[in-house]
Tab-separated table of C-alpha atoms in Angstrom:
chain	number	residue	atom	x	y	z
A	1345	UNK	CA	9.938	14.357	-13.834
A	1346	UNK	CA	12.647	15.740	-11.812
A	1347	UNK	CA	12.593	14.117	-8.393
A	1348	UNK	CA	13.021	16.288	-5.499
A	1349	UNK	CA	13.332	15.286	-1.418
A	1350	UNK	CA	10.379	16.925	0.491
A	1351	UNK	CA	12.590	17.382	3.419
A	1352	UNK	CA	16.103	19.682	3.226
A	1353	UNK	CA	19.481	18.388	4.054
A	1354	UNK	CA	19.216	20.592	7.117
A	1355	UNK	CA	16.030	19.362	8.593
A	1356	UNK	CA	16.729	16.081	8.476
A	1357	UNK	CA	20.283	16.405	9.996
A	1358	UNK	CA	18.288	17.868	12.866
A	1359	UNK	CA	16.356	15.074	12.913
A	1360	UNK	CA	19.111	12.252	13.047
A	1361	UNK	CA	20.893	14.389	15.573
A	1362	UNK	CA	17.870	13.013	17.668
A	1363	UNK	CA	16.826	9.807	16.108
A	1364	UNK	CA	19.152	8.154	14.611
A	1365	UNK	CA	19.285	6.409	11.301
A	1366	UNK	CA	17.779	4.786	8.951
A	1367	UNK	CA	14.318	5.853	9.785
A	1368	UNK	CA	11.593	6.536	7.741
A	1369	UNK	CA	9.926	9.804	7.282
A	1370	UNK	CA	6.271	11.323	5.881
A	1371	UNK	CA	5.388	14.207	4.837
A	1372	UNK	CA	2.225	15.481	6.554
A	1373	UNK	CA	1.577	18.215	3.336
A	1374	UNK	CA	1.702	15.940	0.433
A	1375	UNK	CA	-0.330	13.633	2.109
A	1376	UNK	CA	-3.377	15.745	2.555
A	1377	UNK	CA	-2.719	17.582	-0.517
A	1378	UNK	CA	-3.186	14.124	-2.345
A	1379	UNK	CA	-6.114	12.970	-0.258
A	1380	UNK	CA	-8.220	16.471	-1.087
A	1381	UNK	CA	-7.347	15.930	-5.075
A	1382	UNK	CA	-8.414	12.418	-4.674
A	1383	UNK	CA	-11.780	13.418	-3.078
A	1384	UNK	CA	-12.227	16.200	-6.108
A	1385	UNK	CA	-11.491	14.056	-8.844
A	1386	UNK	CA	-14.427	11.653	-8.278
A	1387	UNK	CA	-16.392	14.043	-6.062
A	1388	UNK	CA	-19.015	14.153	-8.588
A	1389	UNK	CA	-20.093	10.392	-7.402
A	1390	UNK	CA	-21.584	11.080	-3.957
A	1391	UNK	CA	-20.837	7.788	-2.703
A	1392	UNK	CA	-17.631	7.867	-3.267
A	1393	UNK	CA	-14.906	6.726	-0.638
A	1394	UNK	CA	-10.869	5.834	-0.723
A	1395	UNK	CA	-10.257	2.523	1.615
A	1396	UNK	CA	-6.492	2.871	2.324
A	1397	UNK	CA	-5.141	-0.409	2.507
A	1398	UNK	CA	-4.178	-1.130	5.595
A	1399	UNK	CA	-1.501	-3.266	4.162
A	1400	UNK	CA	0.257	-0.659	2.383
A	1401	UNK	CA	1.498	1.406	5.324
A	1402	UNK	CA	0.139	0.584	8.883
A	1403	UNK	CA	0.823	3.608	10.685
A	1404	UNK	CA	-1.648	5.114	12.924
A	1405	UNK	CA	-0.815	8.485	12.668
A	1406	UNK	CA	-1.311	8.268	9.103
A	1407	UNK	CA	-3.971	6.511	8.757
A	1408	UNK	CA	-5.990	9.065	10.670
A	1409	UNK	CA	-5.233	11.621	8.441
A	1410	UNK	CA	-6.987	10.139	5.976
A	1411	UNK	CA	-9.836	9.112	8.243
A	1412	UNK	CA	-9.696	12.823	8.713
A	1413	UNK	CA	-11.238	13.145	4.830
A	1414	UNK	CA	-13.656	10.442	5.181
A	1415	UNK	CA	-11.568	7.513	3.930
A	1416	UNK	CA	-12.201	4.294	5.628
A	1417	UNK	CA	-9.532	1.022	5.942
A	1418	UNK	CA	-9.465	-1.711	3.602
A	1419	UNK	CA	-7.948	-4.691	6.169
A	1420	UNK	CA	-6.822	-8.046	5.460
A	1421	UNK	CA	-6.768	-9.782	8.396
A	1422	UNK	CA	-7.319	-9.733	12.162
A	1423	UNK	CA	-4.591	-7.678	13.496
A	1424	UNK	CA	-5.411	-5.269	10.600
A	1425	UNK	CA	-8.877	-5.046	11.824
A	1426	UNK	CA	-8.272	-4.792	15.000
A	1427	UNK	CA	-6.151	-1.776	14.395
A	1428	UNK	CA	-8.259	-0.300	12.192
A	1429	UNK	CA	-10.820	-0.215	15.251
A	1430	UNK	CA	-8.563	0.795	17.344
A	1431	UNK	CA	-7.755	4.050	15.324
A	1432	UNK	CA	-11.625	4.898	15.257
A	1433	UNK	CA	-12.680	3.108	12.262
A	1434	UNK	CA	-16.071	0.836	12.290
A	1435	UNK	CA	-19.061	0.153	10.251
A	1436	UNK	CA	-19.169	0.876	6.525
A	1437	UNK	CA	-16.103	2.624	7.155
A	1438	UNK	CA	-13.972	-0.772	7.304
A	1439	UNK	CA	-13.499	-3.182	3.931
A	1440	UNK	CA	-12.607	-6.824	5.150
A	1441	UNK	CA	-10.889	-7.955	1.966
A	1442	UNK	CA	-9.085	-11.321	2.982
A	1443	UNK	CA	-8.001	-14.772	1.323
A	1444	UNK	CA	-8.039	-17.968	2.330
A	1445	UNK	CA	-9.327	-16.423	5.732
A	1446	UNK	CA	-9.769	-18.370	8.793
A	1447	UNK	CA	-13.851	-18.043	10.809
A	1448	UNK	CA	-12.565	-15.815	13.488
A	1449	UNK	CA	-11.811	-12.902	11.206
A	1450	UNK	CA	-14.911	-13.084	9.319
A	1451	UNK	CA	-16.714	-12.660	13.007
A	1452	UNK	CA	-14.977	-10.301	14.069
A	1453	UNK	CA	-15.361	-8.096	10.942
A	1454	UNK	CA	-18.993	-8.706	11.503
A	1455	UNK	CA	-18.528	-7.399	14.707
A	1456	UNK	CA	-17.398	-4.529	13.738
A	1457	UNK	CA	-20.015	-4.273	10.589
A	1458	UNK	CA	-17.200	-4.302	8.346
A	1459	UNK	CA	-18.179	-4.940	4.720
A	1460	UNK	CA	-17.219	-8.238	4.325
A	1461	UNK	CA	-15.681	-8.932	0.895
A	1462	UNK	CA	-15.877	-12.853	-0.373
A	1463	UNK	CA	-12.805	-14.000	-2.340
A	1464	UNK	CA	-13.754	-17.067	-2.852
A	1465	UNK	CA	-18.188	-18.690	-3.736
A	1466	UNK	CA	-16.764	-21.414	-0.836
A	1467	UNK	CA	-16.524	-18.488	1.720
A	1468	UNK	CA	-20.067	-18.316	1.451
A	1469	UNK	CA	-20.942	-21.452	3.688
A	1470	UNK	CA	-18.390	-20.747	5.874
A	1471	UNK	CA	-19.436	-17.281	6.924
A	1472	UNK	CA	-22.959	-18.082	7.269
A	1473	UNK	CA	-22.022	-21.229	9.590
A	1474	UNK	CA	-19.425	-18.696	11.578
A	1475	UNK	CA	-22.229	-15.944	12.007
A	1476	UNK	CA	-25.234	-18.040	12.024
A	1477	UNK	CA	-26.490	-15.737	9.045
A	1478	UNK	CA	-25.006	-13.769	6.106
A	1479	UNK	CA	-25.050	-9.908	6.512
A	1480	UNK	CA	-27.244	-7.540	4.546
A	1481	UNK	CA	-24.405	-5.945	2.669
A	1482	UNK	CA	-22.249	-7.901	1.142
A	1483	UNK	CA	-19.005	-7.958	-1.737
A	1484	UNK	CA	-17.620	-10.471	-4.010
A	1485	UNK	CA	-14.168	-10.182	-5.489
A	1486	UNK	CA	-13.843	-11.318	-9.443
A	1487	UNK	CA	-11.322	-12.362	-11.472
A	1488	UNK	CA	-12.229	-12.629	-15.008
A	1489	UNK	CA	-8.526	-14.905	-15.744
A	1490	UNK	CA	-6.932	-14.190	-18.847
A	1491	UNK	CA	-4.400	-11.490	-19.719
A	1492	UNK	CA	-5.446	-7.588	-19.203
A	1493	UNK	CA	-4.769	-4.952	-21.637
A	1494	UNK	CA	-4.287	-1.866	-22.033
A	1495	UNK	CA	-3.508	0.133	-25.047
A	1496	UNK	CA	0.007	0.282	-24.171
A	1497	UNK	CA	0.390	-3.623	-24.203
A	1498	UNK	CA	-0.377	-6.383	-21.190
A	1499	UNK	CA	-0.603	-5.071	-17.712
A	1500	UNK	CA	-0.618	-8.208	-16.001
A	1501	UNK	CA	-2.119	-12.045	-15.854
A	1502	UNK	CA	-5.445	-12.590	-14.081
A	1503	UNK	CA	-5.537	-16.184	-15.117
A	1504	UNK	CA	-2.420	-16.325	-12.540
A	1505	UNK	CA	-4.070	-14.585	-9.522
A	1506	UNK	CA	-5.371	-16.671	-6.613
A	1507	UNK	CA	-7.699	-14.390	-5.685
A	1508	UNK	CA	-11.327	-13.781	-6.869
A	1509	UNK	CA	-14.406	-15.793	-8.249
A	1510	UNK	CA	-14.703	-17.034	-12.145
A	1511	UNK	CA	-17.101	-15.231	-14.193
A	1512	UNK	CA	-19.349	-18.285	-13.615
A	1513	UNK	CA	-18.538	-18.238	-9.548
A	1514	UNK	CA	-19.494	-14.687	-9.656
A	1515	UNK	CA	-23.245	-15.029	-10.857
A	1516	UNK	CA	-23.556	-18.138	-9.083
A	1517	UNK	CA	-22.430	-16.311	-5.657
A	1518	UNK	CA	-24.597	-13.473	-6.447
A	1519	UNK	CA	-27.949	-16.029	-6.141
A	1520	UNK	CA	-26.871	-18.025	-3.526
A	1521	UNK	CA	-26.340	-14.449	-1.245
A	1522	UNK	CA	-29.850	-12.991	-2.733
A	1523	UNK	CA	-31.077	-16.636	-1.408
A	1524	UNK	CA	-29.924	-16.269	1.654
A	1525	UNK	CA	-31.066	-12.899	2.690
A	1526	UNK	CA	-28.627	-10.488	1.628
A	1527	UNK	CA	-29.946	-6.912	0.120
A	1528	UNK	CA	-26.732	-4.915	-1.268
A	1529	UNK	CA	-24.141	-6.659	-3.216
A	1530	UNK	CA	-21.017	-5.093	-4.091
A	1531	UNK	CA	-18.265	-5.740	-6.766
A	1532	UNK	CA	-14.722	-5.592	-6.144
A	1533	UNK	CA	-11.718	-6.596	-8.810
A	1534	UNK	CA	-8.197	-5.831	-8.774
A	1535	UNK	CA	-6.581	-6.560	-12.203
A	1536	UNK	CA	-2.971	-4.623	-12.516
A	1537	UNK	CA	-0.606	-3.683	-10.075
A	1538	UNK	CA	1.452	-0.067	-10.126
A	1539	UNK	CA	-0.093	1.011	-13.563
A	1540	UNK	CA	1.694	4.425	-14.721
A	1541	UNK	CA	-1.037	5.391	-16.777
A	1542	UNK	CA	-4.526	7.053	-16.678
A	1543	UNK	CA	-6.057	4.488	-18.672
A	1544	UNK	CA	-6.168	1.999	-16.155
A	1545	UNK	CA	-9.197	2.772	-13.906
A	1546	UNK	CA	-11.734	4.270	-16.569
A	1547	UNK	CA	-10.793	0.602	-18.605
A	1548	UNK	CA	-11.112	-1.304	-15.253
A	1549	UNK	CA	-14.133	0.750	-14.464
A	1550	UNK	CA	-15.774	-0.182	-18.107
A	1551	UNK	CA	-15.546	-3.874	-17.640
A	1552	UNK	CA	-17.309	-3.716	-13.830
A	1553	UNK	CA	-19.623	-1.520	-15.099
A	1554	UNK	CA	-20.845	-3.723	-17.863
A	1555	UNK	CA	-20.592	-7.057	-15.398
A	1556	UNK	CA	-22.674	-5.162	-12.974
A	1557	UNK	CA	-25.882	-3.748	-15.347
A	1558	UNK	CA	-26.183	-7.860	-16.820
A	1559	UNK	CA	-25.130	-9.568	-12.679
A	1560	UNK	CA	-28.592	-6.971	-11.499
A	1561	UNK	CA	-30.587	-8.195	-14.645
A	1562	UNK	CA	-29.761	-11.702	-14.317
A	1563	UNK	CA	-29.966	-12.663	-10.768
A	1564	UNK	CA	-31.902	-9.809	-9.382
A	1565	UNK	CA	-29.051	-8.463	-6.982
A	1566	UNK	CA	-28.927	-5.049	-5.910
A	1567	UNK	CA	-25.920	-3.505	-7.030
A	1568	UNK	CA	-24.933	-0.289	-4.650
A	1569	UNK	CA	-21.337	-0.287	-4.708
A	1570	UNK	CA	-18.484	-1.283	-7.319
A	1571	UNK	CA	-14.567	-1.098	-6.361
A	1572	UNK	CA	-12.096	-0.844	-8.126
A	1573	UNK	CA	-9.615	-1.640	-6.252
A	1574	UNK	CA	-5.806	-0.380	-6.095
A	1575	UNK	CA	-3.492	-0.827	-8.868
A	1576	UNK	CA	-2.775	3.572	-9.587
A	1577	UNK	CA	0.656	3.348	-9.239
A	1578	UNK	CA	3.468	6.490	-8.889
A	1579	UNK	CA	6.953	6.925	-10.958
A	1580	UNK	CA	9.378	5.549	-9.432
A	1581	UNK	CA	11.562	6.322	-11.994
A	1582	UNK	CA	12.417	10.429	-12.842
A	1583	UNK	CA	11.742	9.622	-16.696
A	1584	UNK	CA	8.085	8.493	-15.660
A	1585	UNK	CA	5.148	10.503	-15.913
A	1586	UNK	CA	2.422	10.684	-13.029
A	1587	UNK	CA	-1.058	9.305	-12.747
A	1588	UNK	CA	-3.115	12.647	-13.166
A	1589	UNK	CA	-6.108	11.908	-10.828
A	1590	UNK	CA	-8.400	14.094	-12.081
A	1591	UNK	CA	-8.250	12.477	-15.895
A	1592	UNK	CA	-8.603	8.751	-13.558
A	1593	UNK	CA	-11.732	10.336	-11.904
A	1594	UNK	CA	-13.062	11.689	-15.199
A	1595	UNK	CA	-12.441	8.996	-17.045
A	1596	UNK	CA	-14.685	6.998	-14.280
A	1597	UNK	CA	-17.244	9.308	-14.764
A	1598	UNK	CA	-17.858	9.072	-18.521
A	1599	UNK	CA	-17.942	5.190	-18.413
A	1600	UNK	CA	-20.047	5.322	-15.775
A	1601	UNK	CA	-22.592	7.878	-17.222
A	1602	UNK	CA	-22.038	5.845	-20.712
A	1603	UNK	CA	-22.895	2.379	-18.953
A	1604	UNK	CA	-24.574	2.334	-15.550
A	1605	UNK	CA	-26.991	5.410	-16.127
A	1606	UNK	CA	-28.716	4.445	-18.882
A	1607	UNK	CA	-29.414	1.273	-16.988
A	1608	UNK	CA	-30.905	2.963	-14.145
A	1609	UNK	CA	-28.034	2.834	-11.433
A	1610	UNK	CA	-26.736	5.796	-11.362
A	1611	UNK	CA	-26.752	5.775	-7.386
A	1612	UNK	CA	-23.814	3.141	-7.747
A	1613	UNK	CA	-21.283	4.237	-5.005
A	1614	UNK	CA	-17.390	3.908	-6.135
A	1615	UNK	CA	-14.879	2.362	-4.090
A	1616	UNK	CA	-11.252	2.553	-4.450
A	1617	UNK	CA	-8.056	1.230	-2.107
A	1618	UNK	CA	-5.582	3.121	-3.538
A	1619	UNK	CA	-2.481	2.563	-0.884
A	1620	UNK	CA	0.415	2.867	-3.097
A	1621	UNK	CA	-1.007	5.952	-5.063
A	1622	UNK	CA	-2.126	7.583	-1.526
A	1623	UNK	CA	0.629	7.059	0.445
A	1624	UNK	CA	3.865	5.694	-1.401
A	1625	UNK	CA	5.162	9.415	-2.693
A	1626	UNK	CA	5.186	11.002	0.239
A	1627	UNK	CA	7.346	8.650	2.606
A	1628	UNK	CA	11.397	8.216	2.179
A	1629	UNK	CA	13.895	5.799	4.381
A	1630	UNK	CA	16.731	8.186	5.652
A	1631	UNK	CA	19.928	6.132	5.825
A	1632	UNK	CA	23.655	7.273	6.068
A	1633	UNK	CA	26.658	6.302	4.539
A	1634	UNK	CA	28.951	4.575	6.804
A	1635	UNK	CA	31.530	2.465	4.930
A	1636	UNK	CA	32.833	2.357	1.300
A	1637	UNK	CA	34.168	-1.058	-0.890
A	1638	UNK	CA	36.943	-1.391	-3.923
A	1639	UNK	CA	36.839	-4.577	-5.270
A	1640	UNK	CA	35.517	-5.626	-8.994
A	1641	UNK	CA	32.693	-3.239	-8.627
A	1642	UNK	CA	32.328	0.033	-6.381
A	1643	UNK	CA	30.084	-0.294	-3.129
A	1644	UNK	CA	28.693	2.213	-0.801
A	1645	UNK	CA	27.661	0.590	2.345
A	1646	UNK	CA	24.642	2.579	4.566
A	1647	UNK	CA	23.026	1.857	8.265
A	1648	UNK	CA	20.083	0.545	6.291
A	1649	UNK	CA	19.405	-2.911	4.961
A	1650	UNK	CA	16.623	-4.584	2.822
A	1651	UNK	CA	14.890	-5.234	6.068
A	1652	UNK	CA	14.107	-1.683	6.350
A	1653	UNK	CA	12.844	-1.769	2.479
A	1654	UNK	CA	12.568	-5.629	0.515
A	1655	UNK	CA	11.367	-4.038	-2.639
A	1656	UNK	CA	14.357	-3.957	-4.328
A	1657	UNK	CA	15.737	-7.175	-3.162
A	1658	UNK	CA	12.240	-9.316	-3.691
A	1659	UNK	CA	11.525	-7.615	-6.985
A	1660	UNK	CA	14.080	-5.717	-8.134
A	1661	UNK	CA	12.141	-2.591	-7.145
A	1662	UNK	CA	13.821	1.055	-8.270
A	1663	UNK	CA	13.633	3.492	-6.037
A	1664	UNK	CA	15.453	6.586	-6.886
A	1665	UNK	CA	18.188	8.094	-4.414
A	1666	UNK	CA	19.078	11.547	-3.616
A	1667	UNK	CA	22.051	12.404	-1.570
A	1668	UNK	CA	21.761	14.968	0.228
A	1669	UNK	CA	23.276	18.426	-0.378
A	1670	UNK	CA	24.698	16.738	-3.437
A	1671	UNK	CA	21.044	17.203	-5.402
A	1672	UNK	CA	23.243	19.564	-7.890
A	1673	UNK	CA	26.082	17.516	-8.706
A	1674	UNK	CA	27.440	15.538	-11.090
A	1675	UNK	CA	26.527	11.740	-11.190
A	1676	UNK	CA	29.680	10.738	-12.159
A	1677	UNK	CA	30.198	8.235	-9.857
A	1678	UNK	CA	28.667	3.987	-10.644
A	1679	UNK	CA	27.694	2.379	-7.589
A	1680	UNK	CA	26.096	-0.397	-6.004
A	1681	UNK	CA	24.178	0.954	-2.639
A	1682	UNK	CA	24.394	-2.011	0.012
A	1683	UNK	CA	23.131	-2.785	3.168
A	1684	UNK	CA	24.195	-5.108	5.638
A	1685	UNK	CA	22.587	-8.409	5.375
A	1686	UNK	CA	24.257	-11.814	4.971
A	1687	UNK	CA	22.272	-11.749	1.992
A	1688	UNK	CA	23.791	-10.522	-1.746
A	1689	UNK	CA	20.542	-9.348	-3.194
A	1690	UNK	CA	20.594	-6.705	-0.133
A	1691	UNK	CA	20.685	-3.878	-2.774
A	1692	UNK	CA	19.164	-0.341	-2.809
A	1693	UNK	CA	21.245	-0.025	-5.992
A	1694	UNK	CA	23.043	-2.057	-8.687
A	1695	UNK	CA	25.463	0.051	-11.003
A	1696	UNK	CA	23.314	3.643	-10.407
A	1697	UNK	CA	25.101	6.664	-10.967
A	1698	UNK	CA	25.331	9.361	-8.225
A	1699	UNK	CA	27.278	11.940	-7.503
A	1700	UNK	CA	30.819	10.903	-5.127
A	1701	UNK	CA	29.458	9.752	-1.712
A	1702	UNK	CA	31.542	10.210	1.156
A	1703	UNK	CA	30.736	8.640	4.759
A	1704	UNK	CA	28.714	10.166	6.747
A	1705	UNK	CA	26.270	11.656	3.937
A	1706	UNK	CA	23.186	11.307	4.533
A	1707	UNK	CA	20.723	9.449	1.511
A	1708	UNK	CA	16.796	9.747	0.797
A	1709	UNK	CA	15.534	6.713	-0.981
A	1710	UNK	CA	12.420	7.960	-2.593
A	1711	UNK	CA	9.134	6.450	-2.465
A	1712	UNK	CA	8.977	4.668	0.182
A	1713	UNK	CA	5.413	5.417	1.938
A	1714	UNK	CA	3.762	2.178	0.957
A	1715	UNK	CA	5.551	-1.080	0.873
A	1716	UNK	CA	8.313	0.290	2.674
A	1717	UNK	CA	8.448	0.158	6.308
A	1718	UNK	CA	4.983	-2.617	6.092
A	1719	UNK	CA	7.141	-5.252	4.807
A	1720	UNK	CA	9.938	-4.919	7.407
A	1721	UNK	CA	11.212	-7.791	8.720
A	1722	UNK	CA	14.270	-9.091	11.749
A	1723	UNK	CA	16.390	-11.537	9.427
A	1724	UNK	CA	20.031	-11.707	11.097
A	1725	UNK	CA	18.389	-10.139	14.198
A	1726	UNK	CA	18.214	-6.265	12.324
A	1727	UNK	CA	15.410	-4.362	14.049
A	1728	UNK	CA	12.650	-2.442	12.885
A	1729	UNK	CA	13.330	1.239	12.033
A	1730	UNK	CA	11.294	4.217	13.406
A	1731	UNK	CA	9.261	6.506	11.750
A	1732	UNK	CA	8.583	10.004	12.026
A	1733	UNK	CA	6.221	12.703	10.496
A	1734	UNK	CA	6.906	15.479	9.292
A	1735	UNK	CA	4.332	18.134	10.032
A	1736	UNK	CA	2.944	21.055	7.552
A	1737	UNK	CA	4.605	23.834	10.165
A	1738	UNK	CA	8.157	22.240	9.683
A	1739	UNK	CA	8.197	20.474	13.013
A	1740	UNK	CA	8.626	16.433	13.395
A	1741	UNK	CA	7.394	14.005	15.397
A	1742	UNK	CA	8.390	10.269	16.175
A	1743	UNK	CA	4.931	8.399	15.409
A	1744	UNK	CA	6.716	5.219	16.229
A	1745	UNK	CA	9.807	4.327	18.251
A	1746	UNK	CA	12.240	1.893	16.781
A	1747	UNK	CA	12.859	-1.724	17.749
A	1748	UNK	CA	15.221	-2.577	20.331
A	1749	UNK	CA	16.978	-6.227	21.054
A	1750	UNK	CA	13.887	-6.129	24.487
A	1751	UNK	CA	11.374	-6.305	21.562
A	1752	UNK	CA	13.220	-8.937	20.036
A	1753	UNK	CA	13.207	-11.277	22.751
A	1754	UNK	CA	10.329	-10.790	24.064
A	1755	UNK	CA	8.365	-13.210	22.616
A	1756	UNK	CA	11.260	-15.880	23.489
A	1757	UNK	CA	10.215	-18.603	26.194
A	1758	UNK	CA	13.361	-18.883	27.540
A	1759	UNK	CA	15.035	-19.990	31.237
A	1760	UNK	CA	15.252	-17.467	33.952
A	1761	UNK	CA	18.769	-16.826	33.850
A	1762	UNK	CA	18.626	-15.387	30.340
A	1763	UNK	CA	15.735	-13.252	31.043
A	1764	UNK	CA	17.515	-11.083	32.919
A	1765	UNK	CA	19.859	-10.339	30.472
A	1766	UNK	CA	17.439	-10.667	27.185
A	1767	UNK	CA	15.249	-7.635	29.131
A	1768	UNK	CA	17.928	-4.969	27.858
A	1769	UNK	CA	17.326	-2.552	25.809
């Protein structure tokens, strides 16, 4: 798959000519294209809804757009929940799915009527002392350990995962909650992460489906909702194929006519929290080339830095890179594409080929919508980025300002003296 910028070289010269770089960008069009295909492909289950994690990308601005389709926010924590309110979201509409999570969330996503999602049977006790008494509607996460497959070989290692109840945990939650008064029990699982394949969900889907029919015959629980978490993930490479959607969605629907109608539960509503897969495509960090290296290897230094994207300095992430007005050309050229950081894993790029890059050209790093600008952070004092949409009619807009050194110090307790000069911008 040939990987194209959504945004020209012109446009988003026009743009840095009034925010500077890096910053990252969205495009307002792919984004609600992909949110209307999602809602198609599983549009034939009419409880259907997306919860965008939060997590993934937590911009306002887009985040509403979704909200705009029905989606609601799937939120880990308080100041993810408190957002999420903020932005409009409440009741049913909100997915608390947290770890390891302290009482004051839990009440406050009771506050809210958030659908609280257990990761743990010992949560149990603690959200019933926190709230006096457990909700009506409640979720349990499950892990069933082991490896999980898929046709094309092992997708990842549930046995490793912290999160989620045992098989045994999972039945044993399900009667203490009917004990205690709640009605609607949901199922949530999240098994493989990034999976380029249409395979994943309907196989995901399959084993839920099963646990659920025998978890409503054994203990009596009310099944109304299953989720199946994230885990649809997008090519980051050109040589990969997309996730088609609308084979995911069907694929859904034949396991669950094959297994959960026949047991009389056919009003089971499906849940997804697809962040990467709803949001990742259609963002990019904008950066510009401002210095060049020639020692043992050949280095192109930009304005951007691995605090404006970790992935490919925690993982080893790819993310493909376009330079701009150069989409044509030859890669000819083997270089390593570095930020600044007093770090040596600060690497967009290790030995990629590109076409010659001169300073001052301007670079799109693809795929950068989820995971990109969430998991920013200030080492060696660097400062957030912007970001800025770019709207369906061609204009842009700055949906968030970048950080300045005021920001930076201004959760310093520090003399008087210095505050005076720390309250700069």
């Amino acid at each position: 798959m040939e990987k194209r910028p959504f945004a020209t070289k012109e446009k988003l010269e026009e743009i840095a000519a009034q925010i500077p770089t890096p910053f990252h960008i969205y495009d307002e069009k792919g984004i609600r294209e992909n949110v209307k295909a999602v809602k198609e492909a599983f549009a034939w289950n009419p409880g259907f809804r997306e919860f965008f994690a939060v997590k993934a990308t937590p911009t306002p601005a887009l985040i509403k757009i979704l909200g705009e389709y029905d989606c609601g926010c799937d939120c880990s924590s308080m100041t993810e929940l408190m957002l999420s309110e903020a932005m409009g979201f409440s009741g049913e509409h909100i997915m608390f799915s947290s770890n390891n999570t302290p009482d004051e969330e839990y009440a406050a996503a009771d506050r809210m009527g958030a659908i609280i999602n257990l990761d743990d049977i010992t949560m149990i006790e603690a959200v019933e002392k926190t709230l006096g008494k457990l909700p009506k509607k409640m979720s349990c996460r499950y892990n069933p350990g082991g490896l999980f497959e898929l046709s094309n070989g092992i997708m990842d290692n549930p046995g490793d995962s912290k999160y989620g109840m045992t098989t045994e945990q999972l039945y044993e939650a399900f009667r203490i909650l009917k004990s205690k008064g709640v009605e609607e029990f949901g199922i949530h699982a999240f098994l493989a992460s990034n999976t380029v394949t249409n395979e994943y969900y309907p196989k995901l889907a399959g084993v839920l489906f099963r646990l659920a029919v025998d978890l409503q015959k054994e203990t009596g629980a009310k099944i109304t909702s299953i989720n199946l978490s994230g885990g649809v993930g997008i090519p980051y490479r050109p040589e990969e194929e997309p996730n088609d959607i609308y084979a995911i969605g069907e694929g859904v629907r034949k396991v669950y006519d094959e297994i959960l109608v026949p047991a009389g539960m056919g009003d089971v509503s499906i849940y997804t929290e697809m962040g990467r897969y709803m949001m990742g495509p259609y963002g990019a960090l904008v950066t510009r080339a401002i210095h060049e290296k020639h020692i043992y290897k050949e280095y192109i230094g930009v304005d951007a830095c691995a605090v404006n994207l970790m992935r490919p300095a925690m993982y080893g992430a790819y993310h493909h890179i376009t330079v701009l007005g150069k989409e044509d050309a030859v890669c000819d050229h083997k270089y390593d594409v570095v930020g600044s950081l007093c770090e040596n894993n600060d690497k967009f790029a290790i030995d990629r080929m590109l076409p010659e890059i001169e300073r001052g050209d301007l670079l799109f790093i693809h795929d950068t919508g989820a995971h990109g600008f969430a998991m920013g952070y200030n080492y060696n004092g660097k400062l957030w980025s912007s970001e800025i949409l770019l709207k369906e009619d061609g204009s842009f807009e700055m949906i968030r300002r970048a950080e300045t050194p005021k920001d930076y110090f201004a959760t310093l307790d520090i003399t008087p003296e210095y505050k005076k000069m720390f309250a700069k911008d």
